[in-house]
Short mmCIF file of C-alpha atoms in Angstrom, two decimals:
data_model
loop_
_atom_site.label_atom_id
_atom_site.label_comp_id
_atom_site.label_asym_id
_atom_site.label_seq_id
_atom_site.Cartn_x
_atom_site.Cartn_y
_atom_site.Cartn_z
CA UNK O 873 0.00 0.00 0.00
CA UNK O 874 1.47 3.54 -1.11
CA UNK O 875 1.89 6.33 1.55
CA UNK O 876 1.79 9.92 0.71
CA UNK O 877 3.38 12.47 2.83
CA UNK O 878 1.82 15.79 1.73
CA UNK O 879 5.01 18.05 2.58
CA UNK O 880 8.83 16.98 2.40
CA UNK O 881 10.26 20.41 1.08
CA UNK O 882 9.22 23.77 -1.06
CA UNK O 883 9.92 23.49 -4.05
CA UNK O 884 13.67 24.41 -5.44
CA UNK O 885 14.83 23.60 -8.57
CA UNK O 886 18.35 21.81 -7.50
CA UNK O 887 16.47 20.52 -4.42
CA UNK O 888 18.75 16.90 -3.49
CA UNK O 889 17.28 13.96 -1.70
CA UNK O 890 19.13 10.92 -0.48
CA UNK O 891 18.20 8.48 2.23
CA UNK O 892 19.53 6.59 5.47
CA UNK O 893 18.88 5.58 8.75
CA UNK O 894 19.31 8.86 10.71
CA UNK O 895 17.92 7.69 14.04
CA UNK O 896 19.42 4.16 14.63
CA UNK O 897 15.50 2.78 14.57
CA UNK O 898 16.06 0.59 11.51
CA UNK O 899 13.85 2.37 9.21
CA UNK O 900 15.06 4.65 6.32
CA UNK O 901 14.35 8.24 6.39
CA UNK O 902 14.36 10.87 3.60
CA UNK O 903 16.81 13.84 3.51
CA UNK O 904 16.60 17.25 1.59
CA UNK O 905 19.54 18.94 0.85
CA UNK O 906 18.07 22.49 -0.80
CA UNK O 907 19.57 25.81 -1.49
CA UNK O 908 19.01 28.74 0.76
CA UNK O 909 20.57 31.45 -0.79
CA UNK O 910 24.50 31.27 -0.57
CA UNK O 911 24.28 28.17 1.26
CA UNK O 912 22.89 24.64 1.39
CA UNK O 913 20.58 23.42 4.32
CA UNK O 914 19.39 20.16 5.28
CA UNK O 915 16.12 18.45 6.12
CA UNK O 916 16.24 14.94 8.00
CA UNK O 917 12.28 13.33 7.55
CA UNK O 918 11.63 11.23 10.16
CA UNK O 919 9.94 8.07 9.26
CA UNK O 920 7.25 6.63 11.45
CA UNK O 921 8.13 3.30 10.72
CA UNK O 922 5.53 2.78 7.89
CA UNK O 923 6.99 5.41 5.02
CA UNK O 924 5.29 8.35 6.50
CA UNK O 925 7.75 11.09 7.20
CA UNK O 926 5.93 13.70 9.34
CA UNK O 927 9.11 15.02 11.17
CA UNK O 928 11.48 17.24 10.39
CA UNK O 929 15.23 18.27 11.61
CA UNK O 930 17.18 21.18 10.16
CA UNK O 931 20.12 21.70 10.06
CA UNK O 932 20.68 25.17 9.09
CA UNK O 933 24.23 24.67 6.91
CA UNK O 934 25.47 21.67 5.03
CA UNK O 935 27.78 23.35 2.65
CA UNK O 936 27.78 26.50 0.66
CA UNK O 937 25.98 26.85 -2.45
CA UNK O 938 27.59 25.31 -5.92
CA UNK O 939 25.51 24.27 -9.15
CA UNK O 940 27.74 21.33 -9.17
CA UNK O 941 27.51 19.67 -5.52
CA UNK O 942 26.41 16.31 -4.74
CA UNK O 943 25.11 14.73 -1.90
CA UNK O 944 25.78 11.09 -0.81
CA UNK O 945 24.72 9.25 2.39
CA UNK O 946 26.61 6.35 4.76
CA UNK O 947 27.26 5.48 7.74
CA UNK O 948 30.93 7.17 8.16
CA UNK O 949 31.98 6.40 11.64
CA UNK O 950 30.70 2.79 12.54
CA UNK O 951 27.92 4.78 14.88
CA UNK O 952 25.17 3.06 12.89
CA UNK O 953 23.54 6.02 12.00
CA UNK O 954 23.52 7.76 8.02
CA UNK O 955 25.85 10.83 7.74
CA UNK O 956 25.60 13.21 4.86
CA UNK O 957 28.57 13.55 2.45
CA UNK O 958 28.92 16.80 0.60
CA UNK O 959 31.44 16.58 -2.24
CA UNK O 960 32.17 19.83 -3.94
CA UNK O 961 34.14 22.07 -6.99
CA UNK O 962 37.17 24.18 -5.17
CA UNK O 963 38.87 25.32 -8.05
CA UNK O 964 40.35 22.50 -10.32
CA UNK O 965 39.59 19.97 -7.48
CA UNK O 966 36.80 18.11 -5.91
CA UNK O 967 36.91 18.14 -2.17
CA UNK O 968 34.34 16.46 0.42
CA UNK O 969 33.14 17.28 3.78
CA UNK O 970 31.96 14.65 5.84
CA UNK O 971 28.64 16.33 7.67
CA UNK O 972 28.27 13.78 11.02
CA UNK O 973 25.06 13.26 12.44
CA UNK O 974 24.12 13.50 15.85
CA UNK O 975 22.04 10.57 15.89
CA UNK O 976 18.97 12.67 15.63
CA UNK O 977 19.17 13.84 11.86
CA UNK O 978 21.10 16.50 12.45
CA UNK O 979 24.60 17.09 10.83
CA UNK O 980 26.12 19.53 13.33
CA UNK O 981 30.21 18.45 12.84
CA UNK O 982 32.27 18.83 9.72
CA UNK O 983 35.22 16.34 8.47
CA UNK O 984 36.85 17.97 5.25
CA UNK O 985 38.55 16.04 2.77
CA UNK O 986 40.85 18.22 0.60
CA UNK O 987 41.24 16.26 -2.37
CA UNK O 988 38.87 13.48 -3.73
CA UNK O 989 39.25 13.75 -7.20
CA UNK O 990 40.15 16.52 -10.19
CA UNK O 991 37.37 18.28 -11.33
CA UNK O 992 35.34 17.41 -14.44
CA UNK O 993 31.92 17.78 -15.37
CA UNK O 994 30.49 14.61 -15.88
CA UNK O 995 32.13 12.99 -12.58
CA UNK O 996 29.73 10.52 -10.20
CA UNK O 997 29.97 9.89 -6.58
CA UNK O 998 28.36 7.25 -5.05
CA UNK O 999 29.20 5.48 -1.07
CA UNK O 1000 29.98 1.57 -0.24
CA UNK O 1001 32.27 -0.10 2.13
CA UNK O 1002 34.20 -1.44 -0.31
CA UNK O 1003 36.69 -3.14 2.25
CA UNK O 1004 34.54 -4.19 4.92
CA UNK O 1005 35.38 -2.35 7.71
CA UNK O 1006 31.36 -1.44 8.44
CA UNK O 1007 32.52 2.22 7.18
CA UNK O 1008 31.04 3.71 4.05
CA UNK O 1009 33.83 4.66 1.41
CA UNK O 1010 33.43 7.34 -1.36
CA UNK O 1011 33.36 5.98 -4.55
CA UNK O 1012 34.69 8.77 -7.60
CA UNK O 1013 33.54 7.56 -11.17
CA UNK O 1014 35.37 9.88 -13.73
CA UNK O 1015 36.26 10.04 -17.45
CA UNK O 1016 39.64 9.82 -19.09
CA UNK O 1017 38.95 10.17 -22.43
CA UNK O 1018 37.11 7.64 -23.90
CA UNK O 1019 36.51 5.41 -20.56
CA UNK O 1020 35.53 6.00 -17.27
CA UNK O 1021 38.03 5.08 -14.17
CA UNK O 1022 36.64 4.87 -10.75
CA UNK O 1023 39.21 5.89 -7.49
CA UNK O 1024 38.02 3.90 -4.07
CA UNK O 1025 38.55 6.64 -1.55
CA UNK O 1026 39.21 4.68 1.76
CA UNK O 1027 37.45 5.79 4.61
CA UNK O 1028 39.65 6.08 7.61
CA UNK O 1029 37.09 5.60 10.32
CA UNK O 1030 36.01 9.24 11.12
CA UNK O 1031 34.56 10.29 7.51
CA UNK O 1032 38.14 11.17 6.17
CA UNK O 1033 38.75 10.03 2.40
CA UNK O 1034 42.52 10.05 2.14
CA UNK O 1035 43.57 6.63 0.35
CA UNK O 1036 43.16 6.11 -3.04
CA UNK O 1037 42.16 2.66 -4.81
CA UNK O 1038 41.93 3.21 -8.44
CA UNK O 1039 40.21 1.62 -11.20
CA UNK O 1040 41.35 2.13 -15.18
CA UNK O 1041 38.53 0.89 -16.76
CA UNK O 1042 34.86 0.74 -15.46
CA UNK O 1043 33.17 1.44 -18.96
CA UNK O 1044 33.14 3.20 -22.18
CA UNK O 1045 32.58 6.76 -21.80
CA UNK O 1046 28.65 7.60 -22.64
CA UNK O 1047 27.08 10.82 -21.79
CA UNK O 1048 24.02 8.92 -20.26
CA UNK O 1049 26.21 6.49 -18.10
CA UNK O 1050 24.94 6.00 -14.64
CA UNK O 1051 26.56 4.24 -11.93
CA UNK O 1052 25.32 2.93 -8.56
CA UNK O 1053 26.20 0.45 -5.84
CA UNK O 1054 24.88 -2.86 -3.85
CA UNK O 1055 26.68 -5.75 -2.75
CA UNK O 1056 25.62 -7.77 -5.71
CA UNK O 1057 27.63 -11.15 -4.79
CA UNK O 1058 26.96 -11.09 -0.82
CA UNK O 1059 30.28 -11.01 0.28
CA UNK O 1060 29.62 -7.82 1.98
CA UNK O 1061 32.00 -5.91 -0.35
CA UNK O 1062 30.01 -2.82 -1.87
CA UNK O 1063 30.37 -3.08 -5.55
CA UNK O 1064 29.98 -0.81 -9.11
CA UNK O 1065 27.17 -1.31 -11.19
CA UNK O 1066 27.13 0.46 -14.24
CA UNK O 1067 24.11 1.18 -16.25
CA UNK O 1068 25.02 2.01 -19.83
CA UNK O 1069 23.20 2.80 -23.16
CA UNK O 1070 23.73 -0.01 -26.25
CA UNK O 1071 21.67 1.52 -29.14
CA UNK O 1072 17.81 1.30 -28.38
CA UNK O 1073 18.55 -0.71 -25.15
CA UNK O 1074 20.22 -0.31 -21.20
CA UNK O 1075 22.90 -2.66 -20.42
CA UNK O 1076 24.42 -3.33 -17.09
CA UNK O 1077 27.98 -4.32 -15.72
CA UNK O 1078 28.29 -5.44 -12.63
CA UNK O 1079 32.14 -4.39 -11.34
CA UNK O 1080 33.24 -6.65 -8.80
CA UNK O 1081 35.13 -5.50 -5.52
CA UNK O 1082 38.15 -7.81 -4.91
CA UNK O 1083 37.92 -6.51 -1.12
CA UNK O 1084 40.19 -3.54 -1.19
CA UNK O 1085 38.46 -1.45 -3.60
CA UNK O 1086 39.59 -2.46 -6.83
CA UNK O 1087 36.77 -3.25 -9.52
CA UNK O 1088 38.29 -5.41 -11.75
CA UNK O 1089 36.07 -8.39 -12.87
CA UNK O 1090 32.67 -7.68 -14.92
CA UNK O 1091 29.43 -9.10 -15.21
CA UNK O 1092 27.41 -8.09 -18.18
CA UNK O 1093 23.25 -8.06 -17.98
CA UNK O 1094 22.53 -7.48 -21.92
CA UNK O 1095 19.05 -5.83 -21.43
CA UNK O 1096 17.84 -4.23 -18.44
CA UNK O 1097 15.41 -1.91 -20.04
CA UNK O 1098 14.56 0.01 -23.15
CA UNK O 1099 16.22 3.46 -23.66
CA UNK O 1100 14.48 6.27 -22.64
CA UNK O 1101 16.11 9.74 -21.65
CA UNK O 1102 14.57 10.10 -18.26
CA UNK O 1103 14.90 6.40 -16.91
CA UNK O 1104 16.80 6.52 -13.01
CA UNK O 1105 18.24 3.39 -11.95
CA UNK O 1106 18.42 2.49 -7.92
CA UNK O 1107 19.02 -0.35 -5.82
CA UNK O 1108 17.55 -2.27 -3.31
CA UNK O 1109 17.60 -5.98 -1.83
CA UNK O 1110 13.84 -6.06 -3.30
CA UNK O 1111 13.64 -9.95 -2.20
CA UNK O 1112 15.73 -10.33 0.87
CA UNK O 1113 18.21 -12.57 -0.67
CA UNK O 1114 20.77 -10.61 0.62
CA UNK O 1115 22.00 -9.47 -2.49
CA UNK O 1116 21.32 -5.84 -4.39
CA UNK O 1117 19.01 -5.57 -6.97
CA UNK O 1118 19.00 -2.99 -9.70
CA UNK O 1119 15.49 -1.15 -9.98
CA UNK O 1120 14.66 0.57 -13.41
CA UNK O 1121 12.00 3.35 -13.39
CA UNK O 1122 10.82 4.68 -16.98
CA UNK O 1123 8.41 6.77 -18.28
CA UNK O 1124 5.60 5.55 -20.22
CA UNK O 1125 3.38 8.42 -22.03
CA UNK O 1126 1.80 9.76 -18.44
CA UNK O 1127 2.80 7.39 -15.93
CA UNK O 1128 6.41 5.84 -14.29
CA UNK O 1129 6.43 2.47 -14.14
CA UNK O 1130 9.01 0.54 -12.22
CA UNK O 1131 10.68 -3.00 -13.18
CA UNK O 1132 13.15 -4.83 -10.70
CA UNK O 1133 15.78 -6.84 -11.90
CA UNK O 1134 16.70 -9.61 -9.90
CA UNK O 1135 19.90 -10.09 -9.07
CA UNK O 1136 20.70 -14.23 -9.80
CA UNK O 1137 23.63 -13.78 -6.79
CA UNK O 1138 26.68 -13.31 -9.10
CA UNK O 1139 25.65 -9.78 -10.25
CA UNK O 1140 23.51 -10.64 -13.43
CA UNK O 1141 19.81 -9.03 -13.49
CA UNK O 1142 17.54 -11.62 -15.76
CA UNK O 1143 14.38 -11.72 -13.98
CA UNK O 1144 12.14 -8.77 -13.96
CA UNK O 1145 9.39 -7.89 -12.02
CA UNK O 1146 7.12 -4.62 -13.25
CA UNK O 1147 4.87 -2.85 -11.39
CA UNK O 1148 2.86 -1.13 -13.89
CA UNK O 1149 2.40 2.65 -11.58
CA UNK O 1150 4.82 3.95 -9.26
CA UNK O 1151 3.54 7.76 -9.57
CA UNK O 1152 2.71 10.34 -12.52
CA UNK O 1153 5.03 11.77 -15.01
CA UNK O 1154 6.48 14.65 -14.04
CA UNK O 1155 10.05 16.08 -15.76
CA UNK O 1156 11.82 16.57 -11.74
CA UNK O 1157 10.39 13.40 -10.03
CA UNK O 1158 13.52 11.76 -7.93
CA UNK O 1159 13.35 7.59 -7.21
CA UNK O 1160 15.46 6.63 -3.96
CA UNK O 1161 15.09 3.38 -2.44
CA UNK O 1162 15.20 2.43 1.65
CA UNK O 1163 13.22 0.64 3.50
CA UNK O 1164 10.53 2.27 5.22
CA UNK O 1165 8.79 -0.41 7.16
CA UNK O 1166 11.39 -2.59 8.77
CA UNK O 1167 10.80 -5.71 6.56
CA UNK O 1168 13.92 -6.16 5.34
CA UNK O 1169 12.90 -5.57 1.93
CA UNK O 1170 13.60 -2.65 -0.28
CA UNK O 1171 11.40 0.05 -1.18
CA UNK O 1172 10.46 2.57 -3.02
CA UNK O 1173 10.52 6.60 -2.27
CA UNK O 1174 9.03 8.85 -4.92
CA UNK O 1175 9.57 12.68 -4.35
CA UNK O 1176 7.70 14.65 -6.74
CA UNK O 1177 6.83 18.17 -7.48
CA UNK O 1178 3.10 18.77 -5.95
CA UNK O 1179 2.27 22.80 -7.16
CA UNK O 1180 4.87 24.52 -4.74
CA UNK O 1181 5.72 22.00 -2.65
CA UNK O 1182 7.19 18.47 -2.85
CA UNK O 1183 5.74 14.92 -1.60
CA UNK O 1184 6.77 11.99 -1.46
CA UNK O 1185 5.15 8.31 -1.84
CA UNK O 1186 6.34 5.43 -0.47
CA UNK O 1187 5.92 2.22 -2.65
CA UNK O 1188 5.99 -1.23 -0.25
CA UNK O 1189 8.05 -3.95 -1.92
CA UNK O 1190 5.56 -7.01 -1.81
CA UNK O 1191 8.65 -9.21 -1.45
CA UNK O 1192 9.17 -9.96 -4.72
CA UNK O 1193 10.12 -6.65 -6.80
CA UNK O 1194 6.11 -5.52 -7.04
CA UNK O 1195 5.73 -1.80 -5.25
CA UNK O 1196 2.21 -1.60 -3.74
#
């Protein structure tokens, strides 16, 4: 059954959301990361356990405002609740600051990296421990000429990226590319999938961790969707297998529909599951996935643009891959 929360944000153009536990109750909760001005501000959603998310902490700066910033969540210092990782342009370099919560949703205590990457435009960040320490690592995705490389930057414990792991090839460079992460072989290594345009068609390459960071063996899924421009890719254990699954959502005319592809254990999606609504077309919609009930099972968080506000719905993962 979907829940709608009426109110997670006004309405801002390069509004971010992310997810994590921020309150060590087992339950994902939504975060907004939106501009105020000359600086960035934060907004921790408290789920009530069911995918409701009817409270809210600020915290009043997260960063100072940049076109180009991202925002990333993890667990950073082993305290078992989600931190927020800001990684942003200072010149010709990318730098990140570590935002620690408090256990309460509210990031209150900086860690700055100083260097986590050279700047280009079309670089990704995405978190996983990739050496399975129980600390989230940053994960830098970035284009030398015609491929993309990935750099492992190694956690040190207290949300400080300063050791580099890096990968020479993670894909042919495509403008479209998008890259996320999931233990897809349950060894409890975070690894790279890469979703990737093929003509009319999305492939997928699983990158397997060899425990230290390093992405060096591939797994290719040959079709895990039709192209379409607007189609966001997530993951989620959707089944409880223990292993990631990689959920496509796509646009078809008026409607986003959603199709999981289940993971067979080894990092190959070849079983899909569609659920034929997960929310009306609109050009600004954001998919993250968490889950919001304490089932184990990944769901589905829709935050879409409702006149001048935003709302979100949470769609329940049935067990299988079908949102509800």
């Amino acid at each position: 059954m979907a829940l709608v929360t009426d109110f997670v944000g006004g309405f801002k153009y390069n509004t971010q959301y992310v997810t994590g536990d921020v309150d060590r109750d087992r339950d994902s909760d939504l975060i907004e990361v939106w501009q105020d001005g000359g600086v960035f501000k934060s907004t921790s959603w408290i789920n009530n356990g069911q995918g409701l998310f009817n409270n809210a902490v600020v915290t009043d700066f997260v960063g100072g405002f940049r076109d180009n910033t991202q925002y990333v969540t993890g667990d950073v210092d082993r305290d078992r609740d989600s931190d927020l990782i800001e990684v942003w342009q200072d010149g010709g370099v990318f730098k990140s600051t570590s935002w620690i919560n408090n256990g309460q949703g509210l990031f209150n205590n900086a860690v700055v990296t100083n260097f986590v990457g050279g700047f280009k435009y079309n670089t990704q960040y995405v978190t996983g421990d990739v050496d399975r320490d129980r600390d989230s690592d940053l994960i830098e995705v970035w284009q030398d000429g015609g491929v993309f490389k990935s750099t492992s930057w190694i956690n040190n414990g207290q949300g400080l990226f300063n050791n580099a792991v890096v990968t020479d090839f993670v894909g042919g460079f495509r403008d479209n590319t998008q890259y996320v992460t999931g233990d897809v072989n349950r060894d409890g290594y975070g690894d790279l999938i890469e979703v990737w345009q093929d003509g009319g068609v999305f492939k997928s390459t699983s990158w397997i961790n060899n425990g230290q960071g390093l992405f060096n063996n591939a797994v290719v899924t040959d079709f895990v969707g039709g192209f379409r421009d607007n189609t966001q890719y997530v993951t989620g254990d959707v089944n409880r297998d223990g292993a990631a699954d990689l959920i496509e959502v796509w646009q078809d005319g008026g409607v986003f529909k959603s199709t999981s592809w289940i993971n067979n254990g080894q990092g190959l999606f070849n079983n899909a599951v569609v659920t034929n609504f997960v929310g009306g077309f609109r050009d600004n919609t954001q998919y993250v996935t968490g889950d919001v009930n304490r089932d184990g099972y990944g769901d589905l968080i829709e935050v879409w643009q409702n006149g001048g506000v935003y709302s979100s719905t949470s769609w329940i993962s049935n067990g299988q891959g079908l949102f509800v």
